[in-house]
Amino acid sequence: LEAVRFHAISARALEPPHAIPADVTFVASTKFVKPRVISTEDGFSTKTTLVFLLGGELAGSDSPPKRYAVIQATLEARYTMKSGAPKFADDELNDYALCYCPFHVWGYWREFVQSSLARLDLPQFTIPLFLIHQAPQMVVQDKPEQ
């Protein structure tokens, strides 16, 4: 891993903090778009968009959870191959990117979500550590509806 960088960021509160009911039970989730792999002369880079959704439910309510915030970022992870390293097939690089691109950018993502929630004056959530075996269940084809 040579570098990690943000390409695009967005943090939106969909309700002002004072409009959120005190008795709401918050639900939060993170998903990511399947990483794209781009070959370079000396390695490859991957790009993925991660999306954090904050919603809430009122006890006893039959209505679906209300969305209170959407935070997203597109991150790139650049990798350099050692000289003499074997060439990998595209499907091998795609499999690697699916699990390791989110793993390598996760710390940056966690900090971005926490600082964004604080700046939006919304409840704090600690994004759990990324577990590589969970990657396939976290993938969405496109960015989730906002």
mmCIF file with all atom_site columns, C-alpha atoms in Angstrom, residues 4-145:
data_model
loop_
_atom_site.group_PDB
_atom_site.id
_atom_site.type_symbol
_atom_site.label_atom_id
_atom_site.label_alt_id
_atom_site.label_comp_id
_atom_site.label_asym_id
_atom_site.label_entity_id
_atom_site.label_seq_id
_atom_site.pdbx_PDB_ins_code
_atom_site.Cartn_x
_atom_site.Cartn_y
_atom_site.Cartn_z
_atom_site.occupancy
_atom_site.B_iso_or_equiv
_atom_site.pdbx_formal_charge
_atom_site.auth_seq_id
_atom_site.auth_comp_id
_atom_site.auth_asym_id
_atom_site.auth_atom_id
_atom_site.pdbx_PDB_model_num
ATOM 1   C CA . VAL A 1 4   ? -4.763  6.459   0.546   1.00 0.00 ? 4   VAL A CA 1
ATOM 2   C CA . ARG A 1 5   ? -6.604  9.568   -0.524  1.00 0.00 ? 5   ARG A CA 1
ATOM 3   C CA . PHE A 1 6   ? -10.105 10.989  -0.528  1.00 0.00 ? 6   PHE A CA 1
ATOM 4   C CA . HIS A 1 7   ? -11.574 11.864  -3.940  1.00 0.00 ? 7   HIS A CA 1
ATOM 5   C CA . ALA A 1 8   ? -15.004 13.098  -2.890  1.00 0.00 ? 8   ALA A CA 1
ATOM 6   C CA . ILE A 1 9   ? -16.743 13.622  0.438   1.00 0.00 ? 9   ILE A CA 1
ATOM 7   C CA . SER A 1 10  ? -20.235 14.525  1.538   1.00 0.00 ? 10  SER A CA 1
ATOM 8   C CA . ALA A 1 11  ? -21.930 14.749  4.930   1.00 0.00 ? 11  ALA A CA 1
ATOM 9   C CA . ARG A 1 12  ? -25.591 15.772  5.114   1.00 0.00 ? 12  ARG A CA 1
ATOM 10  C CA . ALA A 1 13  ? -27.973 16.041  8.018   1.00 0.00 ? 13  ALA A CA 1
ATOM 11  C CA . LEU A 1 14  ? -31.498 15.469  6.759   1.00 0.00 ? 14  LEU A CA 1
ATOM 12  C CA . GLU A 1 15  ? -33.114 16.862  9.915   1.00 0.00 ? 15  GLU A CA 1
ATOM 13  C CA . PRO A 1 16  ? -31.866 19.523  12.320  1.00 0.00 ? 16  PRO A CA 1
ATOM 14  C CA . PRO A 1 17  ? -30.702 17.965  15.604  1.00 0.00 ? 17  PRO A CA 1
ATOM 15  C CA . HIS A 1 18  ? -33.473 19.663  17.626  1.00 0.00 ? 18  HIS A CA 1
ATOM 16  C CA . ALA A 1 19  ? -36.124 18.047  15.379  1.00 0.00 ? 19  ALA A CA 1
ATOM 17  C CA . ILE A 1 20  ? -35.044 14.485  16.252  1.00 0.00 ? 20  ILE A CA 1
ATOM 18  C CA . PRO A 1 21  ? -37.342 12.988  18.920  1.00 0.00 ? 21  PRO A CA 1
ATOM 19  C CA . ALA A 1 22  ? -35.661 12.272  22.245  1.00 0.00 ? 22  ALA A CA 1
ATOM 20  C CA . ASP A 1 23  ? -37.072 8.721   22.349  1.00 0.00 ? 23  ASP A CA 1
ATOM 21  C CA . VAL A 1 24  ? -35.804 7.646   18.920  1.00 0.00 ? 24  VAL A CA 1
ATOM 22  C CA . THR A 1 25  ? -33.762 4.460   18.661  1.00 0.00 ? 25  THR A CA 1
ATOM 23  C CA . PHE A 1 26  ? -30.948 5.075   16.213  1.00 0.00 ? 26  PHE A CA 1
ATOM 24  C CA . VAL A 1 27  ? -29.875 2.566   13.586  1.00 0.00 ? 27  VAL A CA 1
ATOM 25  C CA . ALA A 1 28  ? -26.730 2.985   11.526  1.00 0.00 ? 28  ALA A CA 1
ATOM 26  C CA . SER A 1 29  ? -25.084 1.079   8.709   1.00 0.00 ? 29  SER A CA 1
ATOM 27  C CA . THR A 1 30  ? -22.138 1.288   6.358   1.00 0.00 ? 30  THR A CA 1
ATOM 28  C CA . LYS A 1 31  ? -22.068 -0.144  2.850   1.00 0.00 ? 31  LYS A CA 1
ATOM 29  C CA . PHE A 1 32  ? -19.618 0.288   0.006   1.00 0.00 ? 32  PHE A CA 1
ATOM 30  C CA . VAL A 1 33  ? -19.648 0.156   -3.760  1.00 0.00 ? 33  VAL A CA 1
ATOM 31  C CA . LYS A 1 34  ? -17.591 -2.715  -5.168  1.00 0.00 ? 34  LYS A CA 1
ATOM 32  C CA . PRO A 1 35  ? -14.082 -1.303  -5.670  1.00 0.00 ? 35  PRO A CA 1
ATOM 33  C CA . ARG A 1 36  ? -12.840 -0.546  -9.168  1.00 0.00 ? 36  ARG A CA 1
ATOM 34  C CA . VAL A 1 37  ? -9.302  -1.635  -10.015 1.00 0.00 ? 37  VAL A CA 1
ATOM 35  C CA . ILE A 1 38  ? -7.129  0.483   -12.296 1.00 0.00 ? 38  ILE A CA 1
ATOM 36  C CA . SER A 1 39  ? -3.804  -0.980  -13.426 1.00 0.00 ? 39  SER A CA 1
ATOM 37  C CA . THR A 1 40  ? -0.773  1.297   -13.435 1.00 0.00 ? 40  THR A CA 1
ATOM 38  C CA . GLU A 1 41  ? 2.793   0.852   -14.695 1.00 0.00 ? 41  GLU A CA 1
ATOM 39  C CA . ASP A 1 42  ? 4.132   -0.115  -11.287 1.00 0.00 ? 42  ASP A CA 1
ATOM 40  C CA . GLY A 1 43  ? 1.054   -1.575  -9.592  1.00 0.00 ? 43  GLY A CA 1
ATOM 41  C CA . PHE A 1 44  ? -2.618  -0.725  -9.377  1.00 0.00 ? 44  PHE A CA 1
ATOM 42  C CA . SER A 1 45  ? -5.085  1.504   -7.588  1.00 0.00 ? 45  SER A CA 1
ATOM 43  C CA . THR A 1 46  ? -8.569  0.875   -6.284  1.00 0.00 ? 46  THR A CA 1
ATOM 44  C CA . LYS A 1 47  ? -11.475 3.249   -5.758  1.00 0.00 ? 47  LYS A CA 1
ATOM 45  C CA . THR A 1 48  ? -14.604 2.669   -3.746  1.00 0.00 ? 48  THR A CA 1
ATOM 46  C CA . THR A 1 49  ? -17.420 4.785   -2.340  1.00 0.00 ? 49  THR A CA 1
ATOM 47  C CA . LEU A 1 50  ? -18.438 4.144   1.252   1.00 0.00 ? 50  LEU A CA 1
ATOM 48  C CA . VAL A 1 51  ? -21.838 5.242   2.548   1.00 0.00 ? 51  VAL A CA 1
ATOM 49  C CA . PHE A 1 52  ? -22.944 5.635   6.175   1.00 0.00 ? 52  PHE A CA 1
ATOM 50  C CA . LEU A 1 53  ? -26.676 5.926   6.815   1.00 0.00 ? 53  LEU A CA 1
ATOM 51  C CA . LEU A 1 54  ? -28.080 7.108   10.148  1.00 0.00 ? 54  LEU A CA 1
ATOM 52  C CA . GLY A 1 55  ? -31.738 6.436   10.761  1.00 0.00 ? 55  GLY A CA 1
ATOM 53  C CA . GLY A 1 56  ? -34.077 6.138   13.690  1.00 0.00 ? 56  GLY A CA 1
ATOM 54  C CA . GLU A 1 57  ? -37.202 4.331   14.798  1.00 0.00 ? 57  GLU A CA 1
ATOM 55  C CA . LEU A 1 58  ? -39.810 5.330   17.344  1.00 0.00 ? 58  LEU A CA 1
ATOM 56  C CA . ALA A 1 59  ? -40.879 2.598   19.765  1.00 0.00 ? 59  ALA A CA 1
ATOM 57  C CA . GLY A 1 60  ? -44.212 1.099   18.777  1.00 0.00 ? 60  GLY A CA 1
ATOM 58  C CA . SER A 1 61  ? -44.217 2.741   15.368  1.00 0.00 ? 61  SER A CA 1
ATOM 59  C CA . ASP A 1 62  ? -45.030 0.670   12.293  1.00 0.00 ? 62  ASP A CA 1
ATOM 60  C CA . SER A 1 63  ? -43.431 3.144   9.928   1.00 0.00 ? 63  SER A CA 1
ATOM 61  C CA . PRO A 1 64  ? -39.990 2.431   8.446   1.00 0.00 ? 64  PRO A CA 1
ATOM 62  C CA . PRO A 1 65  ? -36.951 4.057   10.072  1.00 0.00 ? 65  PRO A CA 1
ATOM 63  C CA . LYS A 1 66  ? -36.586 7.751   9.279   1.00 0.00 ? 66  LYS A CA 1
ATOM 64  C CA . ARG A 1 67  ? -33.265 8.758   7.745   1.00 0.00 ? 67  ARG A CA 1
ATOM 65  C CA . TYR A 1 68  ? -31.409 11.486  9.652   1.00 0.00 ? 68  TYR A CA 1
ATOM 66  C CA . ALA A 1 69  ? -28.021 11.640  7.930   1.00 0.00 ? 69  ALA A CA 1
ATOM 67  C CA . VAL A 1 70  ? -26.050 10.385  4.942   1.00 0.00 ? 70  VAL A CA 1
ATOM 68  C CA . ILE A 1 71  ? -22.261 10.477  4.922   1.00 0.00 ? 71  ILE A CA 1
ATOM 69  C CA . GLN A 1 72  ? -20.251 9.249   1.973   1.00 0.00 ? 72  GLN A CA 1
ATOM 70  C CA . ALA A 1 73  ? -16.738 9.332   0.642   1.00 0.00 ? 73  ALA A CA 1
ATOM 71  C CA . THR A 1 74  ? -14.937 7.986   -2.380  1.00 0.00 ? 74  THR A CA 1
ATOM 72  C CA . LEU A 1 75  ? -11.478 6.790   -1.417  1.00 0.00 ? 75  LEU A CA 1
ATOM 73  C CA . GLU A 1 76  ? -8.561  5.563   -3.468  1.00 0.00 ? 76  GLU A CA 1
ATOM 74  C CA . ALA A 1 77  ? -5.921  3.108   -2.298  1.00 0.00 ? 77  ALA A CA 1
ATOM 75  C CA . ARG A 1 78  ? -2.764  2.965   -4.435  1.00 0.00 ? 78  ARG A CA 1
ATOM 76  C CA . TYR A 1 79  ? -0.543  -0.108  -4.420  1.00 0.00 ? 79  TYR A CA 1
ATOM 77  C CA . THR A 1 80  ? 2.969   -0.504  -5.789  1.00 0.00 ? 80  THR A CA 1
ATOM 78  C CA . MET A 1 81  ? 4.251   -3.923  -6.779  1.00 0.00 ? 81  MET A CA 1
ATOM 79  C CA . LYS A 1 82  ? 7.839   -4.908  -6.020  1.00 0.00 ? 82  LYS A CA 1
ATOM 80  C CA . SER A 1 83  ? 10.051  -5.328  -9.047  1.00 0.00 ? 83  SER A CA 1
ATOM 81  C CA . GLY A 1 84  ? 9.926   -8.904  -10.267 1.00 0.00 ? 84  GLY A CA 1
ATOM 82  C CA . ALA A 1 85  ? 6.537   -9.542  -8.656  1.00 0.00 ? 85  ALA A CA 1
ATOM 83  C CA . PRO A 1 86  ? 4.319   -11.910 -10.619 1.00 0.00 ? 86  PRO A CA 1
ATOM 84  C CA . LYS A 1 87  ? 1.547   -10.487 -12.782 1.00 0.00 ? 87  LYS A CA 1
ATOM 85  C CA . PHE A 1 88  ? -1.943  -11.008 -11.421 1.00 0.00 ? 88  PHE A CA 1
ATOM 86  C CA . ALA A 1 89  ? -5.024  -11.655 -13.508 1.00 0.00 ? 89  ALA A CA 1
ATOM 87  C CA . ASP A 1 90  ? -7.819  -9.073  -13.456 1.00 0.00 ? 90  ASP A CA 1
ATOM 88  C CA . ASP A 1 91  ? -10.120 -11.377 -11.477 1.00 0.00 ? 91  ASP A CA 1
ATOM 89  C CA . GLU A 1 92  ? -7.397  -11.885 -8.849  1.00 0.00 ? 92  GLU A CA 1
ATOM 90  C CA . LEU A 1 93  ? -6.950  -8.113  -8.473  1.00 0.00 ? 93  LEU A CA 1
ATOM 91  C CA . ASN A 1 94  ? -10.737 -7.642  -8.263  1.00 0.00 ? 94  ASN A CA 1
ATOM 92  C CA . ASP A 1 95  ? -10.978 -10.271 -5.502  1.00 0.00 ? 95  ASP A CA 1
ATOM 93  C CA . TYR A 1 96  ? -8.114  -8.613  -3.636  1.00 0.00 ? 96  TYR A CA 1
ATOM 94  C CA . ALA A 1 97  ? -9.735  -5.173  -4.003  1.00 0.00 ? 97  ALA A CA 1
ATOM 95  C CA . LEU A 1 98  ? -13.105 -6.386  -2.724  1.00 0.00 ? 98  LEU A CA 1
ATOM 96  C CA . CYS A 1 99  ? -11.659 -7.309  0.654   1.00 0.00 ? 99  CYS A CA 1
ATOM 97  C CA . TYR A 1 100 ? -8.496  -5.264  1.072   1.00 0.00 ? 100 TYR A CA 1
ATOM 98  C CA . CYS A 1 101 ? -9.391  -1.887  -0.436  1.00 0.00 ? 101 CYS A CA 1
ATOM 99  C CA . PRO A 1 102 ? -12.100 -1.272  2.211   1.00 0.00 ? 102 PRO A CA 1
ATOM 100 C CA . PHE A 1 103 ? -9.811  -2.746  4.872   1.00 0.00 ? 103 PHE A CA 1
ATOM 101 C CA . HIS A 1 104 ? -6.990  -0.356  4.008   1.00 0.00 ? 104 HIS A CA 1
ATOM 102 C CA . VAL A 1 105 ? -9.187  2.777   3.861   1.00 0.00 ? 105 VAL A CA 1
ATOM 103 C CA . TRP A 1 106 ? -11.372 1.860   6.867   1.00 0.00 ? 106 TRP A CA 1
ATOM 104 C CA . GLY A 1 107 ? -9.464  3.874   9.477   1.00 0.00 ? 107 GLY A CA 1
ATOM 105 C CA . TYR A 1 108 ? -9.772  7.020   7.371   1.00 0.00 ? 108 TYR A CA 1
ATOM 106 C CA . TRP A 1 109 ? -13.473 6.265   6.858   1.00 0.00 ? 109 TRP A CA 1
ATOM 107 C CA . ARG A 1 110 ? -14.147 5.768   10.591  1.00 0.00 ? 110 ARG A CA 1
ATOM 108 C CA . GLU A 1 111 ? -12.521 9.092   11.462  1.00 0.00 ? 111 GLU A CA 1
ATOM 109 C CA . PHE A 1 112 ? -14.418 10.902  8.694   1.00 0.00 ? 112 PHE A CA 1
ATOM 110 C CA . VAL A 1 113 ? -17.796 9.536   9.865   1.00 0.00 ? 113 VAL A CA 1
ATOM 111 C CA . GLN A 1 114 ? -17.140 10.383  13.518  1.00 0.00 ? 114 GLN A CA 1
ATOM 112 C CA . SER A 1 115 ? -15.924 13.908  12.820  1.00 0.00 ? 115 SER A CA 1
ATOM 113 C CA . SER A 1 116 ? -18.799 14.515  10.373  1.00 0.00 ? 116 SER A CA 1
ATOM 114 C CA . LEU A 1 117 ? -21.412 13.400  12.913  1.00 0.00 ? 117 LEU A CA 1
ATOM 115 C CA . ALA A 1 118 ? -19.854 15.719  15.503  1.00 0.00 ? 118 ALA A CA 1
ATOM 116 C CA . ARG A 1 119 ? -19.858 18.666  13.103  1.00 0.00 ? 119 ARG A CA 1
ATOM 117 C CA . LEU A 1 120 ? -23.491 17.968  12.197  1.00 0.00 ? 120 LEU A CA 1
ATOM 118 C CA . ASP A 1 121 ? -24.320 17.871  15.945  1.00 0.00 ? 121 ASP A CA 1
ATOM 119 C CA . LEU A 1 122 ? -25.691 14.343  15.610  1.00 0.00 ? 122 LEU A CA 1
ATOM 120 C CA . PRO A 1 123 ? -25.232 11.389  17.973  1.00 0.00 ? 123 PRO A CA 1
ATOM 121 C CA . GLN A 1 124 ? -21.835 9.750   17.858  1.00 0.00 ? 124 GLN A CA 1
ATOM 122 C CA . PHE A 1 125 ? -21.400 6.226   16.550  1.00 0.00 ? 125 PHE A CA 1
ATOM 123 C CA . THR A 1 126 ? -18.218 4.248   16.590  1.00 0.00 ? 126 THR A CA 1
ATOM 124 C CA . ILE A 1 127 ? -17.913 2.426   13.314  1.00 0.00 ? 127 ILE A CA 1
ATOM 125 C CA . PRO A 1 128 ? -16.856 -1.141  14.151  1.00 0.00 ? 128 PRO A CA 1
ATOM 126 C CA . LEU A 1 129 ? -13.579 -2.526  12.905  1.00 0.00 ? 129 LEU A CA 1
ATOM 127 C CA . PHE A 1 130 ? -13.675 -3.882  9.378   1.00 0.00 ? 130 PHE A CA 1
ATOM 128 C CA . LEU A 1 131 ? -13.718 -7.669  9.227   1.00 0.00 ? 131 LEU A CA 1
ATOM 129 C CA . ILE A 1 132 ? -12.533 -8.924  5.877   1.00 0.00 ? 132 ILE A CA 1
ATOM 130 C CA . HIS A 1 133 ? -14.938 -11.866 5.775   1.00 0.00 ? 133 HIS A CA 1
ATOM 131 C CA . GLN A 1 134 ? -17.886 -9.421  5.984   1.00 0.00 ? 134 GLN A CA 1
ATOM 132 C CA . ALA A 1 135 ? -16.907 -7.541  2.807   1.00 0.00 ? 135 ALA A CA 1
ATOM 133 C CA . PRO A 1 136 ? -19.189 -9.432  0.387   1.00 0.00 ? 136 PRO A CA 1
ATOM 134 C CA . GLN A 1 137 ? -22.252 -8.686  2.551   1.00 0.00 ? 137 GLN A CA 1
ATOM 135 C CA . MET A 1 138 ? -21.425 -4.963  2.688   1.00 0.00 ? 138 MET A CA 1
ATOM 136 C CA . VAL A 1 139 ? -21.219 -4.424  -1.082  1.00 0.00 ? 139 VAL A CA 1
ATOM 137 C CA . VAL A 1 140 ? -23.905 -2.547  -2.982  1.00 0.00 ? 140 VAL A CA 1
ATOM 138 C CA . GLN A 1 141 ? -23.961 -2.239  -6.758  1.00 0.00 ? 141 GLN A CA 1
ATOM 139 C CA . ASP A 1 142 ? -24.444 1.517   -6.744  1.00 0.00 ? 142 ASP A CA 1
ATOM 140 C CA . LYS A 1 143 ? -24.553 4.230   -4.127  1.00 0.00 ? 143 LYS A CA 1
ATOM 141 C CA . PRO A 1 144 ? -27.603 3.679   -1.892  1.00 0.00 ? 144 PRO A CA 1
ATOM 142 C CA . GLU A 1 145 ? -30.529 6.045   -2.272  1.00 0.00 ? 145 GLU A CA 1
#
